[in-house]
Tab-separated table of C-alpha atoms in Angstrom:
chain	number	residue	atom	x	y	z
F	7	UNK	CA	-14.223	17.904	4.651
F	8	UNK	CA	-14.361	16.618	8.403
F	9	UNK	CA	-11.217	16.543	10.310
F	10	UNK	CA	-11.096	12.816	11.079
F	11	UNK	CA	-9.436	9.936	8.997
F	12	UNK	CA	-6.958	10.872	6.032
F	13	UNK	CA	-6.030	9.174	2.526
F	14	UNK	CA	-2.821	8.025	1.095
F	15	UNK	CA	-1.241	5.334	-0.304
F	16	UNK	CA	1.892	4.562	1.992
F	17	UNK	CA	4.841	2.348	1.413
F	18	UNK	CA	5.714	0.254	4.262
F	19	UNK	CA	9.248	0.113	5.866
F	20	UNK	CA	10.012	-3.314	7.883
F	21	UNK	CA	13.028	-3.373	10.494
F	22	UNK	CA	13.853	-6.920	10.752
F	23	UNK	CA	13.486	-9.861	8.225
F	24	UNK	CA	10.091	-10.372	9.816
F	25	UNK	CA	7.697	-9.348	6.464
F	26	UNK	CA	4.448	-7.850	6.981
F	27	UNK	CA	2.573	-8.034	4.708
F	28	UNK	CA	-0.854	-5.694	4.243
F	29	UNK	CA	-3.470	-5.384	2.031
F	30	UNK	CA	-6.393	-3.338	1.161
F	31	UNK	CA	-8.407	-3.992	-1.635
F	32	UNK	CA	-11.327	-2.252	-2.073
F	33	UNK	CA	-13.493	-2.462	-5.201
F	34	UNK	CA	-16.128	0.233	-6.070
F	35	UNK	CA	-18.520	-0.864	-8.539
F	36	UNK	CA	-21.108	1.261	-10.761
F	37	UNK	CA	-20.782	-1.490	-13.080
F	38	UNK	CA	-17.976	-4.566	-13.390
F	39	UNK	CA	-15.994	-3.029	-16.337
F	40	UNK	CA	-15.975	0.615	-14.931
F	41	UNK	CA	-14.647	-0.254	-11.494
F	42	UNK	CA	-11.101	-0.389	-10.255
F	43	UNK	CA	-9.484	-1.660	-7.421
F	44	UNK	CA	-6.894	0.432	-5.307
F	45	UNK	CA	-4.632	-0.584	-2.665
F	46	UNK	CA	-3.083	0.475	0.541
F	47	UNK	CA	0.382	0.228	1.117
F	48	UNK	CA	1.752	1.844	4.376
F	49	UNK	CA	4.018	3.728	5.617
F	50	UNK	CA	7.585	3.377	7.913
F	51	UNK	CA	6.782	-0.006	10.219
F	52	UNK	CA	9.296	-0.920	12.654
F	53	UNK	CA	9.668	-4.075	14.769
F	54	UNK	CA	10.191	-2.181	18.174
F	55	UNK	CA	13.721	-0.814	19.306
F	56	UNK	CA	13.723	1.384	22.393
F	57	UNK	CA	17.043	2.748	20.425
F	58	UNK	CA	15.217	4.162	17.601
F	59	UNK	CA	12.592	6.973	17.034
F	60	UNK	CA	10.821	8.680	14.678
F	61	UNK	CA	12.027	12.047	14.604
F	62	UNK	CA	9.688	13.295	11.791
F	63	UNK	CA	7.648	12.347	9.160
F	64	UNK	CA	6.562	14.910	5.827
F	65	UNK	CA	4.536	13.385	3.727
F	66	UNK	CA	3.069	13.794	0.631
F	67	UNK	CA	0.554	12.389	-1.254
F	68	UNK	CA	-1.498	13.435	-4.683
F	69	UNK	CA	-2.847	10.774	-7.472
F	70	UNK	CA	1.115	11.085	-8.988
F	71	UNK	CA	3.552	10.551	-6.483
F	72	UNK	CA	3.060	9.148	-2.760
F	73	UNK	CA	6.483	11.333	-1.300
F	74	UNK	CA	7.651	10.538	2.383
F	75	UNK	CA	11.030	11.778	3.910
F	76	UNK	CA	11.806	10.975	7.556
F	77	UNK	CA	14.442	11.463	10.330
F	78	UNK	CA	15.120	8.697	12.448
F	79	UNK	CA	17.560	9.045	15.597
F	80	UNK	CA	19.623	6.445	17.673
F	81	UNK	CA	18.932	6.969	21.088
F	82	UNK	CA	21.954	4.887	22.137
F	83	UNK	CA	25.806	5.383	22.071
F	84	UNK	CA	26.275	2.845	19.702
F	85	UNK	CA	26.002	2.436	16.133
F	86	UNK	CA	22.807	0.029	15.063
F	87	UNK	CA	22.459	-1.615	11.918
F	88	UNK	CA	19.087	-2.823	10.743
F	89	UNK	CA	17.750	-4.713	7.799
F	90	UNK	CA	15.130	-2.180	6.107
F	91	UNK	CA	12.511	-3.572	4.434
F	92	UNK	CA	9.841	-2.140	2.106
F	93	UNK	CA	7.461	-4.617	1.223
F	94	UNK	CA	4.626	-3.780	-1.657
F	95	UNK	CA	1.426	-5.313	-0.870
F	96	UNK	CA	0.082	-8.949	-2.386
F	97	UNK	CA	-1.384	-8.519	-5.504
F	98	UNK	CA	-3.609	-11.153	-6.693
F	99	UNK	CA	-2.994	-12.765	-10.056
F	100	UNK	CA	-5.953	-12.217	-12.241
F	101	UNK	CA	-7.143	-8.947	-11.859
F	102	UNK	CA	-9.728	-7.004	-14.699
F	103	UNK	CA	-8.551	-4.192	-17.365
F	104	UNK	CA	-9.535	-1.548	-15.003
F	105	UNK	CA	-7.275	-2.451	-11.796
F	106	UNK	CA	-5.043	-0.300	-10.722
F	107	UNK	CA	-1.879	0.525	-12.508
F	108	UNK	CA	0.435	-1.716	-10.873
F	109	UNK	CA	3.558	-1.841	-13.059
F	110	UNK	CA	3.930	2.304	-12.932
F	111	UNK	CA	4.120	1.503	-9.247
F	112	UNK	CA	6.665	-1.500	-8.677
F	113	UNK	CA	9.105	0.738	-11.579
F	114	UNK	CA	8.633	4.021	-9.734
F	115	UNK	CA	9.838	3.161	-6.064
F	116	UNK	CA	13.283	5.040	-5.183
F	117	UNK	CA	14.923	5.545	-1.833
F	118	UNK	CA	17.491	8.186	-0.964
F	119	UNK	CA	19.726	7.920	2.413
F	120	UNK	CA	20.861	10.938	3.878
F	121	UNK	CA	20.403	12.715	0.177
F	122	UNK	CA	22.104	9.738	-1.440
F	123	UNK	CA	20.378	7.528	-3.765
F	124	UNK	CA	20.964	3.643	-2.861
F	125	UNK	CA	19.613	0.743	-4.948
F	126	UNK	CA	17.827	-1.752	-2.564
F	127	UNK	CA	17.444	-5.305	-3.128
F	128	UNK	CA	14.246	-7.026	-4.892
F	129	UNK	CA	12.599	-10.262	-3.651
F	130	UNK	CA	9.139	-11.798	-4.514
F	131	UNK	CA	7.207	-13.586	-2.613
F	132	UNK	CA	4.199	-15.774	-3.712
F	133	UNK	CA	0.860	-16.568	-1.360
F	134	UNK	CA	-2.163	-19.232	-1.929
F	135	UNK	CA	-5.250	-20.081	0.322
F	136	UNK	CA	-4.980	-23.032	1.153
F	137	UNK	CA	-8.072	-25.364	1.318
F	138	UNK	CA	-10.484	-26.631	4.275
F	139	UNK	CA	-12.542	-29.317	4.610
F	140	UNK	CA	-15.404	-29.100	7.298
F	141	UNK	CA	-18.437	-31.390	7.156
F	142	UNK	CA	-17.562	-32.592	3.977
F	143	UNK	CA	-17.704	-29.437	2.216
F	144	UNK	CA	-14.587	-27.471	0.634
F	145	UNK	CA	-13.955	-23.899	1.265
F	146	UNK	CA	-10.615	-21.750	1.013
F	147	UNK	CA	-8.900	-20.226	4.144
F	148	UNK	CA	-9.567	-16.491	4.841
F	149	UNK	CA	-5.591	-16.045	5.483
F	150	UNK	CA	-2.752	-16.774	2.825
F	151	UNK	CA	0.755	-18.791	3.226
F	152	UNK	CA	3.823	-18.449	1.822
F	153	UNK	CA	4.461	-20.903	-1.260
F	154	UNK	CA	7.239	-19.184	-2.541
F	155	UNK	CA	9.268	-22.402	-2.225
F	156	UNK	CA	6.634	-24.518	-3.701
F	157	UNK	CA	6.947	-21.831	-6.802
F	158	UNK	CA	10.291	-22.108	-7.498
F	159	UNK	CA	10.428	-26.190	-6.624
F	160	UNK	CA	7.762	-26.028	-9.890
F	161	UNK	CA	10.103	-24.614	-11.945
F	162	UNK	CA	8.606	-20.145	-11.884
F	163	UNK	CA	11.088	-18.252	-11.057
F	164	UNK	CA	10.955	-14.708	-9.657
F	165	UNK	CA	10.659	-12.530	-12.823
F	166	UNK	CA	7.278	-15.288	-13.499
F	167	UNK	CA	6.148	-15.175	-9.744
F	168	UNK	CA	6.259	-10.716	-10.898
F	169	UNK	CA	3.809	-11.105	-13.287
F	170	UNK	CA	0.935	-9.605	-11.501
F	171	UNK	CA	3.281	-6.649	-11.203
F	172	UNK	CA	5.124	-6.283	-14.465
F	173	UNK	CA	3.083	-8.595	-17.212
F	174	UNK	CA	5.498	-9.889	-18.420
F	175	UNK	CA	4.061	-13.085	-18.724
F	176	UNK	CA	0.793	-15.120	-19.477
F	177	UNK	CA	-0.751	-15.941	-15.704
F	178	UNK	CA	-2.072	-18.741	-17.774
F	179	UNK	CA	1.091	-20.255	-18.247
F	180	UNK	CA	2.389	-19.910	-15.580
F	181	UNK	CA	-0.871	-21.635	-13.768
F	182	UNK	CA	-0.152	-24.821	-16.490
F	183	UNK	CA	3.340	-24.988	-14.323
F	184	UNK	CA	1.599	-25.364	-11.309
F	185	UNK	CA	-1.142	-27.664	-12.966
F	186	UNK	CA	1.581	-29.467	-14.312
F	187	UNK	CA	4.135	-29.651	-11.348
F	188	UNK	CA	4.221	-32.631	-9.599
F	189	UNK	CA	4.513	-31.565	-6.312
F	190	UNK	CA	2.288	-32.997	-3.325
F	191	UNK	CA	2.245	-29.538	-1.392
F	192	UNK	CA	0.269	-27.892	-3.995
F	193	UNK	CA	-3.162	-30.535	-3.755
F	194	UNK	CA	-3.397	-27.933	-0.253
F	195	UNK	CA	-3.770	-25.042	-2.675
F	196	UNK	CA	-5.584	-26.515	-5.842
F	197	UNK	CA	-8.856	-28.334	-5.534
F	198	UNK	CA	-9.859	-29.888	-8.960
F	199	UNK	CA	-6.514	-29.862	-11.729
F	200	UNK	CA	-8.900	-30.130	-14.270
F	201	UNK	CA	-10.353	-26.714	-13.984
F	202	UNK	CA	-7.945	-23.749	-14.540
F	203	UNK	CA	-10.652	-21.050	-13.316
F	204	UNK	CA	-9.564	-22.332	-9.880
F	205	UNK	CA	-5.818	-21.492	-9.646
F	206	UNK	CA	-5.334	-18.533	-7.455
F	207	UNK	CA	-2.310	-16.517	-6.154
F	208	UNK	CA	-1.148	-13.532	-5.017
F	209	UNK	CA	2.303	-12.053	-5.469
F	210	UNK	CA	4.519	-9.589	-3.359
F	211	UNK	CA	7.304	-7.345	-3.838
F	212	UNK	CA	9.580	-6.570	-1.251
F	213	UNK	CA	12.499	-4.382	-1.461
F	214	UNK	CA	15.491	-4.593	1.395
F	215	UNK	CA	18.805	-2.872	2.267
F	216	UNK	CA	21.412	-2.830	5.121
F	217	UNK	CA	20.973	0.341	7.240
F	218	UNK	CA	23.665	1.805	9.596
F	219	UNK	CA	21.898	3.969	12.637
F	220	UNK	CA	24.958	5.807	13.946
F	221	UNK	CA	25.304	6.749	17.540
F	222	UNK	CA	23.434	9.669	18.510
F	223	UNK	CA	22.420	10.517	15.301
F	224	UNK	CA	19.901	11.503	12.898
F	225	UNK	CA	19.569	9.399	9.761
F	226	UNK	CA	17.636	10.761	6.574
F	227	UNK	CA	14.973	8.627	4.692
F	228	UNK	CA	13.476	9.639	1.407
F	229	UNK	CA	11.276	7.359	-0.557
F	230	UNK	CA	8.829	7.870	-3.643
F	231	UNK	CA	6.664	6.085	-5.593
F	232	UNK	CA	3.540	6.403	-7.775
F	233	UNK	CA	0.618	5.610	-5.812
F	234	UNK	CA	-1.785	2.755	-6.777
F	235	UNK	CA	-5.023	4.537	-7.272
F	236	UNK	CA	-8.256	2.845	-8.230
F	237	UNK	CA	-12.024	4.355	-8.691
F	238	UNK	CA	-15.047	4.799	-10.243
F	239	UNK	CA	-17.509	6.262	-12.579
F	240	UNK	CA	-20.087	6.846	-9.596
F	241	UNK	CA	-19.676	7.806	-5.843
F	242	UNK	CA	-22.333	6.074	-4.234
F	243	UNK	CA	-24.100	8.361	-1.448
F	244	UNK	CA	-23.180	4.991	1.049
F	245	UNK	CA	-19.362	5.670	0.473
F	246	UNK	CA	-19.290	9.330	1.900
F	247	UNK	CA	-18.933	8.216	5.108
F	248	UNK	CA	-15.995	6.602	4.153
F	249	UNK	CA	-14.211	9.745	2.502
F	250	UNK	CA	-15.874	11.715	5.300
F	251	UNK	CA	-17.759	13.680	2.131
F	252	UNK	CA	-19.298	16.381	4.357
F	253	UNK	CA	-22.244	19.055	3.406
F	254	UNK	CA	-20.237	21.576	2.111
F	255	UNK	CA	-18.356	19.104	-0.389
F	256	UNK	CA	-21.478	17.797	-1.501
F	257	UNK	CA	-22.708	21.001	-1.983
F	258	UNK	CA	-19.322	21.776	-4.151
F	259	UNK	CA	-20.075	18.387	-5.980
F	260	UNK	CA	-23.857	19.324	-7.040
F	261	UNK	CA	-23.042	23.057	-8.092
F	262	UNK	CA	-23.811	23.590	-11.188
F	263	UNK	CA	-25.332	20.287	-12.546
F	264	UNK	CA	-28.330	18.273	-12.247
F	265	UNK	CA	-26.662	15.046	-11.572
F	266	UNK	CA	-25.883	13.843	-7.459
F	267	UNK	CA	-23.162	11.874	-8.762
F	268	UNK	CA	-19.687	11.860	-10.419
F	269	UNK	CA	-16.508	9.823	-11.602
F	270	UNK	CA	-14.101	9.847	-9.088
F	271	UNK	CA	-10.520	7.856	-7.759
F	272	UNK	CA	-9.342	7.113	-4.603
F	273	UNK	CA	-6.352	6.080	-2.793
F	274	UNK	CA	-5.131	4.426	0.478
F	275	UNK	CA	-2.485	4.503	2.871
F	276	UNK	CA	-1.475	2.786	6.333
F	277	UNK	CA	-0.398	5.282	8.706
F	278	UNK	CA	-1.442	2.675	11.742
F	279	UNK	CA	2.033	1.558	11.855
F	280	UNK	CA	4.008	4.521	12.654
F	281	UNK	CA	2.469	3.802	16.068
F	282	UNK	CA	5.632	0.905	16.230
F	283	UNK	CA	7.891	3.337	17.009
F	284	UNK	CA	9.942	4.256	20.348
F	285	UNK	CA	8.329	6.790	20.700
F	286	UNK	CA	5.678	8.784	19.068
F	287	UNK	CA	6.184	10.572	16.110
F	288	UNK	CA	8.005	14.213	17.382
F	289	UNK	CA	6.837	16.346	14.128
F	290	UNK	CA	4.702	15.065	11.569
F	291	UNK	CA	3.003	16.587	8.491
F	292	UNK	CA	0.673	15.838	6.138
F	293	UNK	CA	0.250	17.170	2.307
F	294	UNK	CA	-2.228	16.532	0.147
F	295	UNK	CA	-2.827	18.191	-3.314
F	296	UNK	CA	-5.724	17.093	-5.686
F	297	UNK	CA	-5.901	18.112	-8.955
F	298	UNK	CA	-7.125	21.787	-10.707
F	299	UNK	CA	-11.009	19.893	-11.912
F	300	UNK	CA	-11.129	17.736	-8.579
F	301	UNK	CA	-12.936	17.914	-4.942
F	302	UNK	CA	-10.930	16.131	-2.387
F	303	UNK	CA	-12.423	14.587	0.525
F	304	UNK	CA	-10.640	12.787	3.456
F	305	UNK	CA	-11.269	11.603	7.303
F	306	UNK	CA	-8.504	12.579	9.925
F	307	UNK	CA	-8.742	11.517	13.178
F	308	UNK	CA	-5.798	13.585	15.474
F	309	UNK	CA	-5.142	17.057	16.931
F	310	UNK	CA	-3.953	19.130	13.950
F	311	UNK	CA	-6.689	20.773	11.417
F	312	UNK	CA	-6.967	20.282	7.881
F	313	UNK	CA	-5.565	23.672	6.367
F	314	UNK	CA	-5.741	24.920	2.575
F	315	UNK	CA	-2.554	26.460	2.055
F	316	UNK	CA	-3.087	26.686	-1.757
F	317	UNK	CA	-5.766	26.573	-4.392
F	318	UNK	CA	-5.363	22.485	-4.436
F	319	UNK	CA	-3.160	21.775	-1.293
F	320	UNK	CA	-4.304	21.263	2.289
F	321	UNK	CA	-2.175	20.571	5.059
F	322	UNK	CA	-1.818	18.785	8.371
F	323	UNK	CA	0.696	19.206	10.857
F	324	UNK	CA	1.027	16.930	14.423
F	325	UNK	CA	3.106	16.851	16.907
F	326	UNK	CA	3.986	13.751	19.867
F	327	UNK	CA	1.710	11.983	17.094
F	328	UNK	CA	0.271	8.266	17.280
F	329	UNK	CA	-1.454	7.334	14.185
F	330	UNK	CA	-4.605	5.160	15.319
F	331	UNK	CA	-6.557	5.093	12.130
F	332	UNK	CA	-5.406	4.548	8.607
F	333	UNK	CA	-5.748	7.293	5.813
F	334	UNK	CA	-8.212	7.190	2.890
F	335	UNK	CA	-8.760	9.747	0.006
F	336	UNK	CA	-11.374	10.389	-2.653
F	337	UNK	CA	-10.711	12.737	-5.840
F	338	UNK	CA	-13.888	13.489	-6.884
F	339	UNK	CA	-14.521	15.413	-10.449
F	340	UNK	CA	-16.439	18.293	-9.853
């Protein structure tokens, strides 16, 4: 296992009502049915304040439970209050049977404050492609738009525009809505009403609370969640370089049987935007723990080694740290 890019799937803190939204969806294919996807999320994001750093970061990640507790402190003399929030990233609205568990992770987010549990806010946001016309010919834009408003001015309201989340209800129906609304924005979004294979939409998550900063101070974060983890029956030789699978892991994974292949899952997390901060990160660690039948393999890109501090743990610790590269994991079953 190389010491250069890391996994984990990382929930994203926003200061500010600006959302920013990220996504990372990566599907690895043996065969359609035994693929799954898996998304990054990231970690604490900030919209700059030379009042505010990140005093340290733990983190924690395994296949179970994505765990992050962090210290921020206010530089200033005076209290600052922020609006906090965590958005989840866009998940589209027709995925297949194999995609990753997405409901275990919306029901599973918690957030403690200075050891106190708080219940944040919930808000959903919908996004659509909208269409372009060059020469004549139709295509759909790379980048999506908000059409939460167009949503709920068709009648779908937020526990319907969660459905990619929760399934709770029939995408299908909900589609018919928008088929049926008669609302001029949408002919942006929707090419041909008569076909319903053509009808596609992401939805987001995003959870929000009022945070007090107080003078001076250091103020306690704690979040968990279970990570969205995706995979395969088959790590293709092409992917190692993106798990940084080095010899010695690929020695581990051929031990003992004839095949040069097997099952594995994989996870993602942002770490890019800790680098928001007002300073870099003072003390930050890293954990992550595979399971008892698994090879783990993961890049990291920084100054502090990967360290096995237990039979399925290794550990990374940085200090004055700047994440530049996000953090990607394999579990592989031996």
């Amino acid at each position: 296992m190389k010491n250069k890019h890391v996994d984990v799937v990382r929930a994203h803190f926003i200061f500010g009502m600006k959302l920013a939204c990220t996504l990372l969806l990566t599907i690895t294919a043996a065969q359609a049915n035994d693929s799954a996807g898996y998304i990054g999320t990231g970690g604490v994001t900030y919209l700059k304040n030379k009042n505010i750093s990140m005093h340290s970061e733990d983190l924690y990640i395994s296949k179970e439970q994505i765990r992050v507790n962090y210290e921020f402190k206010n530089l200033s003399n005076k209290d600052i209050t922020e609006t906090i929030l965590f958005p989840m990233p866009a998940i589209p609205s027709f995925t297949d049977s194999d995609y990753a568990d997405t409901n275990a992770t919306y029901d599973s987010f918690q957030v403690w404050v200075n050891d106190k549990p708080i219940i944040p806010q919930l808000h959903v946001r919908t996004f659509m492609r909208p269409i372009i016309i060059k020469d004549s010919d139709k295509t759909y834009a790379d980048t999506s738009v908000d059409t939460t408003e167009i949503f709920k001015a068709c009648g779908i309201n937020q526990a319907e525009m969660m459905t990619p989340w929760t399934y709770q209800f029939d995408t299908e129906v909900i589609n018919q809505q928008l088929l049926d609304c008669n609302n001029k924005k949408l002919d942006q979004f929707i090419d041909d009403k008569d076909d319903h294979s053509y009808i596609f939409w992401d939805s987001q998550i995003i959870y929000s609370w009022e945070q007090t900063f107080k003078a001076n101070t250091v103020t306690k974060i704690k979040h968990t969640y279970t990570p969205l983890v995706g995979g395969s029956v088959y790590l293709d030789e092409e992917q190692y370089a993106d798990f940084c699978v080095d010899k010695s892991t690929q020695r581990g994974l051929n031990k003992g049987s004839a095949r040069s292949y097997h099952p594995y899952q994989a996870l993602s997390y942002i770490l890019t935007t800790g680098a928001n901060w007002a300073k870099p990160i003072t003390n930050f660690k890293l954990t992550v723990e595979r399971g008892p039948n698994e090879l783990v393999s993961f890049c990291w890109k920084g100054k502090g080694k990967v360290k096995k501090i237990g039979p399925t743990t290794f550990e990374i610790k940085e200090s004055n740290f700047v994440p530049t590269q996000d953090f990607d994991v394999a579990f592989i079953m031996k």
